[in-house]
mmCIF file of C-alpha atoms in Angstrom:
data_model
loop_
_atom_site.group_PDB
_atom_site.id
_atom_site.type_symbol
_atom_site.label_atom_id
_atom_site.label_comp_id
_atom_site.label_asym_id
_atom_site.label_seq_id
_atom_site.Cartn_x
_atom_site.Cartn_y
_atom_site.Cartn_z
ATOM 1 C CA MET A 1 -35.279 -76.283 29.036
ATOM 2 C CA ARG A 2 -38.038 -74.016 27.814
ATOM 3 C CA ARG A 3 -37.199 -71.547 30.594
ATOM 4 C CA LEU A 4 -33.464 -71.731 29.713
ATOM 5 C CA TRP A 5 -34.202 -71.081 26.059
ATOM 6 C CA LEU A 6 -36.246 -67.983 26.908
ATOM 7 C CA VAL A 7 -33.407 -66.659 29.083
ATOM 8 C CA LEU A 8 -30.850 -67.196 26.290
ATOM 9 C CA LEU A 9 -33.115 -65.543 23.718
ATOM 10 C CA ALA A 10 -33.641 -62.518 25.969
ATOM 11 C CA LEU A 11 -29.872 -62.218 26.494
ATOM 12 C CA ALA A 12 -29.273 -62.295 22.729
ATOM 13 C CA LEU A 13 -31.826 -59.530 22.161
ATOM 14 C CA VAL A 14 -30.185 -57.376 24.814
ATOM 15 C CA LEU A 15 -26.723 -57.839 23.236
ATOM 16 C CA THR A 16 -28.080 -57.003 19.777
ATOM 17 C CA ALA A 17 -29.788 -53.863 21.080
ATOM 18 C CA CYS A 18 -26.555 -52.727 22.732
ATOM 19 C CA GLY A 19 -24.614 -53.145 19.507
ATOM 20 C CA GLY A 20 -27.208 -51.184 17.500
ATOM 21 C CA GLY A 21 -27.267 -48.455 20.125
ATOM 22 C CA SER A 22 -23.522 -47.964 19.825
ATOM 23 C CA GLY A 23 -23.727 -47.376 16.048
ATOM 24 C CA SER A 24 -26.659 -45.013 16.374
ATOM 25 C CA SER A 25 -24.828 -42.969 19.025
ATOM 26 C CA SER A 26 -21.784 -42.518 16.768
ATOM 27 C CA SER A 27 -23.919 -41.280 13.937
ATOM 28 C CA GLY A 28 -25.810 -38.995 16.244
ATOM 29 C CA SER A 29 -22.578 -37.524 17.602
ATOM 30 C CA GLY A 30 -21.429 -36.555 14.113
ATOM 31 C CA THR A 31 -24.682 -34.792 13.376
ATOM 32 C CA SER A 32 -24.544 -32.922 16.663
ATOM 33 C CA SER A 33 -20.984 -31.723 15.963
ATOM 34 C CA SER A 34 -21.898 -30.509 12.490
ATOM 35 C CA GLY A 35 -24.938 -28.698 13.799
ATOM 36 C CA SER A 36 -22.911 -26.967 16.498
ATOM 37 C CA GLN A 37 -20.330 -25.797 13.941
ATOM 38 C CA ALA A 38 -22.939 -24.343 11.623
ATOM 39 C CA SER A 39 -24.783 -22.528 14.378
ATOM 40 C CA GLY A 40 -21.504 -21.027 15.629
ATOM 41 C CA SER A 41 -20.759 -19.249 12.325
ATOM 42 C CA ASP A 42 -21.053 -15.456 12.499
ATOM 43 C CA GLY A 43 -21.691 -15.071 8.756
ATOM 44 C CA THR A 44 -18.257 -13.593 7.988
ATOM 45 C CA GLY A 45 -16.393 -16.809 7.372
ATOM 46 C CA GLY A 46 -15.091 -16.839 10.945
ATOM 47 C CA SER A 47 -15.246 -19.833 13.241
ATOM 48 C CA SER A 48 -17.390 -20.740 16.220
ATOM 49 C CA SER A 49 -15.984 -20.772 19.721
ATOM 50 C CA SER A 50 -15.153 -24.468 19.261
ATOM 51 C CA GLY A 51 -12.660 -23.574 16.493
ATOM 52 C CA GLY A 52 -14.644 -24.801 13.473
ATOM 53 C CA GLY A 53 -15.750 -22.881 10.376
ATOM 54 C CA GLU A 54 -14.046 -21.597 7.252
ATOM 55 C CA PRO A 55 -11.348 -18.926 7.639
ATOM 56 C CA ILE A 56 -11.843 -15.358 6.479
ATOM 57 C CA VAL A 57 -9.758 -14.871 3.309
ATOM 58 C CA LEU A 58 -8.408 -11.368 2.627
ATOM 59 C CA LYS A 59 -6.920 -10.520 -0.787
ATOM 60 C CA PHE A 60 -4.115 -7.955 -0.441
ATOM 61 C CA GLY A 61 -2.728 -6.344 -3.609
ATOM 62 C CA HIS A 62 0.012 -3.902 -4.573
ATOM 63 C CA VAL A 63 2.031 -3.144 -7.710
ATOM 64 C CA LEU A 64 5.633 -3.461 -6.524
ATOM 65 C CA ALA A 65 8.228 -6.235 -6.548
ATOM 66 C CA PRO A 66 8.319 -9.117 -4.030
ATOM 67 C CA ASP A 67 11.525 -7.797 -2.417
ATOM 68 C CA HIS A 68 10.241 -4.220 -2.035
ATOM 69 C CA PRO A 69 9.428 -3.097 1.541
ATOM 70 C CA TYR A 70 5.737 -2.931 0.562
ATOM 71 C CA ASN A 71 5.706 -6.672 0.096
ATOM 72 C CA LEU A 72 7.922 -7.413 3.085
ATOM 73 C CA ALA A 73 5.575 -5.361 5.255
ATOM 74 C CA ALA A 74 2.546 -7.062 3.703
ATOM 75 C CA GLU A 75 4.095 -10.358 4.792
ATOM 76 C CA LYS A 76 4.572 -8.886 8.279
ATOM 77 C CA PHE A 77 0.917 -7.785 8.312
ATOM 78 C CA LYS A 78 -0.097 -11.317 7.320
ATOM 79 C CA GLU A 79 2.061 -12.832 10.070
ATOM 80 C CA ILE A 80 0.696 -10.505 12.750
ATOM 81 C CA LEU A 81 -2.957 -10.801 11.774
ATOM 82 C CA GLU A 82 -3.011 -14.553 11.265
ATOM 83 C CA SER A 83 -1.370 -15.118 14.651
ATOM 84 C CA THR A 84 -3.411 -12.618 16.694
ATOM 85 C CA ALA A 85 -6.865 -12.472 15.088
ATOM 86 C CA PRO A 86 -9.784 -13.712 17.213
ATOM 87 C CA GLU A 87 -11.095 -15.725 14.240
ATOM 88 C CA PRO A 88 -9.315 -17.881 11.618
ATOM 89 C CA VAL A 89 -8.043 -15.658 8.811
ATOM 90 C CA GLU A 90 -5.814 -16.087 5.747
ATOM 91 C CA VAL A 91 -4.157 -13.135 3.993
ATOM 92 C CA GLU A 92 -3.372 -13.751 0.319
ATOM 93 C CA ILE A 93 -0.740 -11.314 -1.004
ATOM 94 C CA TYR A 94 -0.603 -10.378 -4.699
ATOM 95 C CA HIS A 95 2.483 -8.320 -5.610
ATOM 96 C CA SER A 96 3.799 -6.927 -8.919
ATOM 97 C CA ALA A 97 0.389 -5.719 -10.172
ATOM 98 C CA GLN A 98 -0.993 -9.277 -10.290
ATOM 99 C CA LEU A 99 -4.429 -7.818 -9.527
ATOM 100 C CA GLY A 100 -3.981 -4.850 -11.860
ATOM 101 C CA SER A 101 -2.812 -1.234 -11.712
ATOM 102 C CA GLU A 102 -3.343 1.034 -8.715
ATOM 103 C CA ARG A 103 -6.537 2.322 -10.317
ATOM 104 C CA ASP A 104 -7.701 -1.277 -10.808
ATOM 105 C CA LEU A 105 -6.881 -2.059 -7.181
ATOM 106 C CA THR A 106 -8.782 0.961 -5.900
ATOM 107 C CA GLU A 107 -11.827 0.162 -8.004
ATOM 108 C CA GLY A 108 -11.630 -3.430 -6.777
ATOM 109 C CA LEU A 109 -11.669 -2.164 -3.194
ATOM 110 C CA GLN A 110 -14.785 -0.135 -3.939
ATOM 111 C CA LEU A 111 -16.521 -3.198 -5.358
ATOM 112 C CA GLY A 112 -15.332 -5.491 -2.574
ATOM 113 C CA SER A 113 -13.590 -7.862 -5.003
ATOM 114 C CA ILE A 114 -10.254 -6.878 -3.400
ATOM 115 C CA ASP A 115 -9.979 -6.529 0.372
ATOM 116 C CA LEU A 116 -6.729 -4.652 0.998
ATOM 117 C CA ALA A 117 -4.396 -2.621 -1.212
ATOM 118 C CA ILE A 118 -1.604 -0.039 -1.174
ATOM 119 C CA VAL A 119 -2.526 2.706 -3.654
ATOM 120 C CA PRO A 120 -0.498 5.916 -3.135
ATOM 121 C CA GLY A 121 -0.196 7.037 -6.752
ATOM 122 C CA THR A 122 -3.865 7.276 -7.677
ATOM 123 C CA ILE A 123 -5.693 7.842 -4.371
ATOM 124 C CA GLY A 124 -6.107 11.534 -5.238
ATOM 125 C CA LEU A 125 -8.365 10.554 -8.132
ATOM 126 C CA PHE A 126 -10.790 9.009 -5.650
ATOM 127 C CA GLU A 127 -10.349 11.446 -2.742
ATOM 128 C CA PRO A 128 -9.197 14.908 -3.931
ATOM 129 C CA LEU A 129 -8.257 16.017 -0.398
ATOM 130 C CA MET A 130 -5.420 13.474 -0.453
ATOM 131 C CA LYS A 131 -3.716 15.410 -3.248
ATOM 132 C CA VAL A 132 -2.468 17.987 -0.771
ATOM 133 C CA LEU A 133 0.045 15.391 0.455
ATOM 134 C CA ASP A 134 1.525 15.284 -3.045
ATOM 135 C CA LEU A 135 2.527 18.946 -3.210
ATOM 136 C CA PRO A 136 6.258 19.235 -3.941
ATOM 137 C CA TYR A 137 8.411 19.834 -0.867
ATOM 138 C CA ILE A 138 5.419 20.095 1.499
ATOM 139 C CA PHE A 139 7.236 17.963 4.071
ATOM 140 C CA ARG A 140 10.539 19.074 5.568
ATOM 141 C CA ASP A 141 11.631 15.551 6.458
ATOM 142 C CA ARG A 142 10.303 12.146 7.498
ATOM 143 C CA ASP A 143 9.533 13.156 11.081
ATOM 144 C CA HIS A 144 7.415 16.039 9.817
ATOM 145 C CA ALA A 145 5.549 13.687 7.477
ATOM 146 C CA TYR A 146 4.902 11.124 10.231
ATOM 147 C CA LYS A 147 3.505 13.721 12.638
ATOM 148 C CA VAL A 148 1.142 15.063 9.972
ATOM 149 C CA LEU A 149 0.005 11.683 8.671
ATOM 150 C CA ASP A 150 -0.404 9.945 12.030
ATOM 151 C CA GLY A 151 -2.140 12.919 13.618
ATOM 152 C CA GLU A 152 -5.404 14.801 13.225
ATOM 153 C CA ILE A 153 -4.608 16.121 9.740
ATOM 154 C CA GLY A 154 -3.989 12.643 8.351
ATOM 155 C CA GLN A 155 -7.278 11.413 9.799
ATOM 156 C CA GLN A 156 -9.127 14.468 8.515
ATOM 157 C CA LEU A 157 -7.888 13.836 4.978
ATOM 158 C CA ALA A 158 -9.120 10.243 5.143
ATOM 159 C CA SER A 159 -12.464 10.987 6.812
ATOM 160 C CA LYS A 160 -14.547 10.897 3.619
ATOM 161 C CA LEU A 161 -13.091 7.683 2.215
ATOM 162 C CA PRO A 162 -15.795 5.389 3.684
ATOM 163 C CA GLU A 163 -18.395 7.279 1.615
ATOM 164 C CA LYS A 164 -16.514 5.919 -1.411
ATOM 165 C CA ASN A 165 -16.314 2.354 -0.067
ATOM 166 C CA LEU A 166 -12.691 2.871 0.977
ATOM 167 C CA ARG A 167 -11.193 3.029 4.465
ATOM 168 C CA LEU A 168 -7.693 4.061 5.519
ATOM 169 C CA LEU A 169 -5.975 1.636 7.879
ATOM 170 C CA ALA A 170 -2.585 3.356 8.008
ATOM 171 C CA TYR A 171 -0.165 5.544 6.105
ATOM 172 C CA TRP A 172 2.732 3.323 5.153
ATOM 173 C CA GLU A 173 5.673 4.880 3.288
ATOM 174 C CA ASN A 174 6.736 5.068 -0.321
ATOM 175 C CA GLY A 175 9.518 7.563 0.387
ATOM 176 C CA PHE A 176 11.090 10.662 -1.106
ATOM 177 C CA ARG A 177 10.996 10.564 -4.879
ATOM 178 C CA HIS A 178 13.970 11.227 -7.171
ATOM 179 C CA ILE A 179 14.388 11.600 -10.925
ATOM 180 C CA THR A 180 16.113 9.170 -13.286
ATOM 181 C CA ASN A 181 16.622 9.631 -17.024
ATOM 182 C CA ASN A 182 18.851 8.787 -19.970
ATOM 183 C CA LYS A 183 19.481 12.289 -21.337
ATOM 184 C CA ARG A 184 21.524 14.258 -18.803
ATOM 185 C CA PRO A 185 22.056 14.909 -15.097
ATOM 186 C CA ILE A 186 19.314 17.050 -13.567
ATOM 187 C CA GLN A 187 20.866 19.689 -11.326
ATOM 188 C CA LYS A 188 18.399 22.563 -11.578
ATOM 189 C CA PRO A 189 14.759 22.825 -12.724
ATOM 190 C CA GLU A 190 15.706 24.073 -16.184
ATOM 191 C CA ASP A 191 17.484 20.795 -16.901
ATOM 192 C CA LEU A 192 14.114 19.026 -17.106
ATOM 193 C CA GLU A 193 12.891 21.038 -20.074
ATOM 194 C CA GLY A 194 11.938 18.749 -22.966
ATOM 195 C CA ILE A 195 12.720 15.480 -21.153
ATOM 196 C CA LYS A 196 9.959 12.919 -21.677
ATOM 197 C CA ILE A 197 9.170 11.693 -18.202
ATOM 198 C CA ARG A 198 6.597 9.270 -16.874
ATOM 199 C CA VAL A 199 4.605 10.168 -13.758
ATOM 200 C CA PRO A 200 1.647 8.376 -12.118
ATOM 201 C CA GLU A 201 -1.915 9.329 -12.988
ATOM 202 C CA ASN A 202 -1.809 12.116 -10.405
ATOM 203 C CA THR A 203 -2.727 15.701 -11.268
ATOM 204 C CA THR A 204 -0.372 17.243 -8.693
ATOM 205 C CA TYR A 205 2.563 15.322 -10.132
ATOM 206 C CA VAL A 206 1.561 16.259 -13.674
ATOM 207 C CA ASP A 207 1.226 19.946 -12.790
ATOM 208 C CA THR A 208 4.617 19.954 -11.053
ATOM 209 C CA PHE A 209 6.514 18.481 -13.997
ATOM 210 C CA ASN A 210 4.624 20.629 -16.479
ATOM 211 C CA ASN A 211 5.756 23.601 -14.395
ATOM 212 C CA TRP A 212 9.328 22.380 -14.941
ATOM 213 C CA LYS A 213 8.587 22.180 -18.706
ATOM 214 C CA ALA A 214 9.157 18.440 -18.917
ATOM 215 C CA ASN A 215 7.268 16.423 -21.521
ATOM 216 C CA VAL A 216 4.912 14.576 -19.164
ATOM 217 C CA VAL A 217 3.493 11.114 -19.852
ATOM 218 C CA THR A 218 1.142 9.266 -17.477
ATOM 219 C CA MET A 219 0.987 5.478 -17.514
ATOM 220 C CA ALA A 220 0.403 2.558 -15.185
ATOM 221 C CA PHE A 221 3.440 1.453 -13.219
ATOM 222 C CA GLY A 222 3.297 -2.029 -14.699
ATOM 223 C CA GLU A 223 4.031 -0.557 -18.139
ATOM 224 C CA LEU A 224 6.961 1.603 -17.038
ATOM 225 C CA TYR A 225 9.953 -0.723 -17.300
ATOM 226 C CA THR A 226 9.120 -1.633 -20.904
ATOM 227 C CA ALA A 227 8.534 2.036 -21.765
ATOM 228 C CA LEU A 228 11.981 2.923 -20.402
ATOM 229 C CA GLN A 229 13.569 -0.037 -22.145
ATOM 230 C CA GLN A 230 12.044 0.860 -25.514
ATOM 231 C CA GLY A 231 12.689 4.593 -25.167
ATOM 232 C CA THR A 232 8.992 5.476 -25.128
ATOM 233 C CA VAL A 233 9.917 7.782 -22.245
ATOM 234 C CA ASP A 234 13.327 9.194 -21.269
ATOM 235 C CA GLY A 235 12.895 8.939 -17.542
ATOM 236 C CA GLN A 236 10.737 8.539 -14.470
ATOM 237 C CA GLU A 237 10.629 9.576 -10.799
ATOM 238 C CA ASN A 238 10.354 7.275 -7.805
ATOM 239 C CA PRO A 239 11.956 6.500 -4.416
ATOM 240 C CA LEU A 240 15.288 4.681 -4.221
ATOM 241 C CA ALA A 241 13.751 1.418 -2.991
ATOM 242 C CA LEU A 242 11.508 1.209 -6.007
ATOM 243 C CA ILE A 243 14.250 2.166 -8.477
ATOM 244 C CA ALA A 244 16.494 -0.551 -7.047
ATOM 245 C CA THR A 245 14.002 -3.388 -6.593
ATOM 246 C CA ASN A 246 12.506 -2.872 -10.056
ATOM 247 C CA LYS A 247 15.972 -2.747 -11.646
ATOM 248 C CA PHE A 248 15.478 0.580 -13.388
ATOM 249 C CA TYR A 249 19.276 0.875 -13.386
ATOM 250 C CA GLU A 250 19.148 -1.508 -16.357
ATOM 251 C CA THR A 251 17.414 1.163 -18.439
ATOM 252 C CA GLN A 252 18.481 4.480 -16.826
ATOM 253 C CA LYS A 253 21.841 6.224 -16.666
ATOM 254 C CA TYR A 254 21.330 9.291 -14.437
ATOM 255 C CA LEU A 255 19.890 9.518 -10.929
ATOM 256 C CA SER A 256 19.284 13.012 -9.554
ATOM 257 C CA LEU A 257 18.483 13.276 -5.841
ATOM 258 C CA THR A 258 15.687 15.831 -6.046
ATOM 259 C CA GLY A 259 13.493 14.485 -3.216
ATOM 260 C CA HIS A 260 10.709 16.525 -4.802
ATOM 261 C CA PHE A 261 7.729 14.578 -3.382
ATOM 262 C CA TYR A 262 7.372 12.596 -0.185
ATOM 263 C CA GLY A 263 5.165 9.630 -0.938
ATOM 264 C CA PRO A 264 2.925 8.266 1.810
ATOM 265 C CA ALA A 265 1.611 4.813 0.942
ATOM 266 C CA GLN A 266 -2.051 4.586 1.878
ATOM 267 C CA LEU A 267 -2.993 1.095 3.046
ATOM 268 C CA LEU A 268 -6.728 0.828 2.400
ATOM 269 C CA ILE A 269 -9.351 -1.772 3.168
ATOM 270 C CA SER A 270 -12.592 -2.125 1.246
ATOM 271 C CA GLU A 271 -15.489 -0.695 3.218
ATOM 272 C CA VAL A 272 -17.500 -3.657 1.931
ATOM 273 C CA THR A 273 -15.022 -6.006 3.615
ATOM 274 C CA TRP A 274 -14.760 -3.875 6.750
ATOM 275 C CA LYS A 275 -18.498 -4.020 7.400
ATOM 276 C CA LYS A 276 -18.449 -7.827 7.196
ATOM 277 C CA LEU A 277 -15.865 -8.105 9.975
ATOM 278 C CA SER A 278 -16.798 -8.427 13.616
ATOM 279 C CA PRO A 279 -15.671 -5.563 15.900
ATOM 280 C CA ALA A 280 -12.955 -7.824 17.324
ATOM 281 C CA MET A 281 -11.674 -8.617 13.828
ATOM 282 C CA GLN A 282 -11.740 -4.931 12.857
ATOM 283 C CA GLU A 283 -9.604 -4.148 15.881
ATOM 284 C CA ALA A 284 -7.140 -6.925 14.996
ATOM 285 C CA VAL A 285 -6.854 -5.744 11.375
ATOM 286 C CA GLN A 286 -6.279 -2.137 12.462
ATOM 287 C CA LYS A 287 -3.624 -3.139 14.986
ATOM 288 C CA ALA A 288 -1.776 -5.313 12.450
ATOM 289 C CA ALA A 289 -1.813 -2.445 9.926
ATOM 290 C CA ILE A 290 -0.185 -0.056 12.438
ATOM 291 C CA GLU A 291 2.453 -2.559 13.546
ATOM 292 C CA ALA A 292 3.311 -3.384 9.927
ATOM 293 C CA ARG A 293 3.462 0.352 9.132
ATOM 294 C CA ASP A 294 6.164 0.917 11.744
ATOM 295 C CA TYR A 295 8.061 -2.104 10.446
ATOM 296 C CA GLU A 296 7.864 -0.905 6.833
ATOM 297 C CA ARG A 297 8.942 2.655 7.601
ATOM 298 C CA GLN A 298 11.965 1.482 9.563
ATOM 299 C CA LEU A 299 12.865 -0.967 6.799
ATOM 300 C CA LEU A 300 13.017 1.882 4.276
ATOM 301 C CA ILE A 301 15.145 4.008 6.580
ATOM 302 C CA ASP A 302 17.546 1.144 7.299
ATOM 303 C CA ARG A 303 17.964 0.212 3.643
ATOM 304 C CA GLU A 304 18.113 3.639 1.988
ATOM 305 C CA ALA A 305 21.908 3.890 1.966
ATOM 306 C CA GLU A 306 22.110 0.299 0.752
ATOM 307 C CA TYR A 307 19.768 1.027 -2.165
ATOM 308 C CA LEU A 308 21.760 4.105 -3.147
ATOM 309 C CA GLN A 309 25.047 2.194 -3.098
ATOM 310 C CA GLN A 310 23.491 -0.599 -5.144
ATOM 311 C CA LEU A 311 22.425 1.876 -7.830
ATOM 312 C CA LYS A 312 25.928 3.333 -7.956
ATOM 313 C CA ASN A 313 27.423 -0.146 -8.168
ATOM 314 C CA GLU A 314 25.112 -0.926 -11.070
ATOM 315 C CA GLY A 315 26.575 2.005 -12.993
ATOM 316 C CA MET A 316 24.129 4.852 -12.426
ATOM 317 C CA GLU A 317 25.616 8.348 -12.252
ATOM 318 C CA VAL A 318 24.256 9.963 -9.087
ATOM 319 C CA ASN A 319 24.195 13.715 -8.506
ATOM 320 C CA GLU A 320 22.934 16.165 -5.902
ATOM 321 C CA VAL A 321 20.721 19.064 -7.023
ATOM 322 C CA ASP A 322 20.128 22.717 -6.175
ATOM 323 C CA ILE A 323 17.274 22.075 -3.727
ATOM 324 C CA ASP A 324 16.678 25.778 -3.058
ATOM 325 C CA ALA A 325 16.171 26.406 -6.773
ATOM 326 C CA PHE A 326 13.730 23.500 -7.013
ATOM 327 C CA MET A 327 11.756 24.669 -3.978
ATOM 328 C CA GLU A 328 11.542 28.198 -5.323
ATOM 329 C CA SER A 329 10.431 26.956 -8.738
ATOM 330 C CA VAL A 330 7.319 25.145 -7.462
ATOM 331 C CA LYS A 331 5.616 28.204 -5.916
ATOM 332 C CA PRO A 332 3.196 28.447 -8.893
ATOM 333 C CA VAL A 333 2.054 24.876 -8.182
ATOM 334 C CA TRP A 334 1.398 25.742 -4.536
ATOM 335 C CA ASP A 335 -0.494 28.884 -5.569
ATOM 336 C CA LYS A 336 -2.739 26.850 -7.861
ATOM 337 C CA TYR A 337 -3.666 24.368 -5.129
ATOM 338 C CA ARG A 338 -4.168 26.929 -2.360
ATOM 339 C CA ALA A 339 -7.503 27.763 -3.946
ATOM 340 C CA GLU A 340 -8.499 24.090 -3.646
ATOM 341 C CA PHE A 341 -7.087 23.204 -0.235
ATOM 342 C CA GLY A 342 -7.257 26.513 1.616
ATOM 343 C CA ASP A 343 -5.442 26.710 4.937
ATOM 344 C CA ILE A 344 -4.759 22.966 5.220
ATOM 345 C CA ILE A 345 -1.441 23.634 3.456
ATOM 346 C CA ASP A 346 -0.473 26.043 6.230
ATOM 347 C CA GLN A 347 -1.705 23.580 8.870
ATOM 348 C CA ILE A 348 0.678 20.983 7.473
ATOM 349 C CA GLN A 349 3.554 23.439 7.309
ATOM 350 C CA ASN A 350 2.969 24.574 10.900
ATOM 351 C CA VAL A 351 3.215 21.094 12.420
ATOM 352 C CA LYS A 352 6.361 21.091 14.512
#
């Protein structure tokens, strides 16, 4: 009996030890998993090879409406990057100046508080070389613009941006700009004299409209609709997509198809953000920016006639202009900027 009791006691101890071992193993497994996840982090918010870790979050801002091609292409960029990136990433899009004006966005990029932004109107304030793209009638057509922007000249103009904590990912498109106002149709340069017109905070734009003797006012885009509504300014100038999607037809009577500036839309990334990304992530971001650029450009081309018809349907009076007279009238503006830009103007003009 004594021997039987010892055998039973030993068996009980073995069973108890097995039960305790099972609980300890479970706890140990959880610790091991957590440790593996932490050690796999690359410091950028990306995951380890096992798929753990917090995603990289990229804040993407612009000032236009949610149905504008900027925003539709931003959504395309988000879709491409989130599905192809080598690390978990989330792109948060802020449209309609939710993160501030273009100047605010650019300054946010420099600080690293904003990761991505489209800032065509004010980029010349931060990189003066970019202002050459804003000269009136410097591009013959879209194909000319694309070959300049996507080639060596476009890269040359952007080469100093990283020194200012900015980096160009791609030239998206704003489009050819036209004039709207409430006073009269604009058919020749002289018709602009005395009209109070808003332009972006861009010295080339200001100089051009001063040359046409307009009464020039600069203000942030987010303030423009109210200024038009209240009569603070008589008119403004922007591409058809922007005029339509921001419903400027509610405040403007005349649309004159001047096509005076071609507006590239510089998609920038903060250099602060860029340096935090792994080389593989940088490659994925760059690729998504190019693919979304092609999508956005084609979207504008496909919808241009639709936007124009919409504006006519909404009651705007649309007129063609004397383009030759407008092109001749801006020679003084070109002469002024030749001293600043030298032969780069001719390089752009000579691209076939």
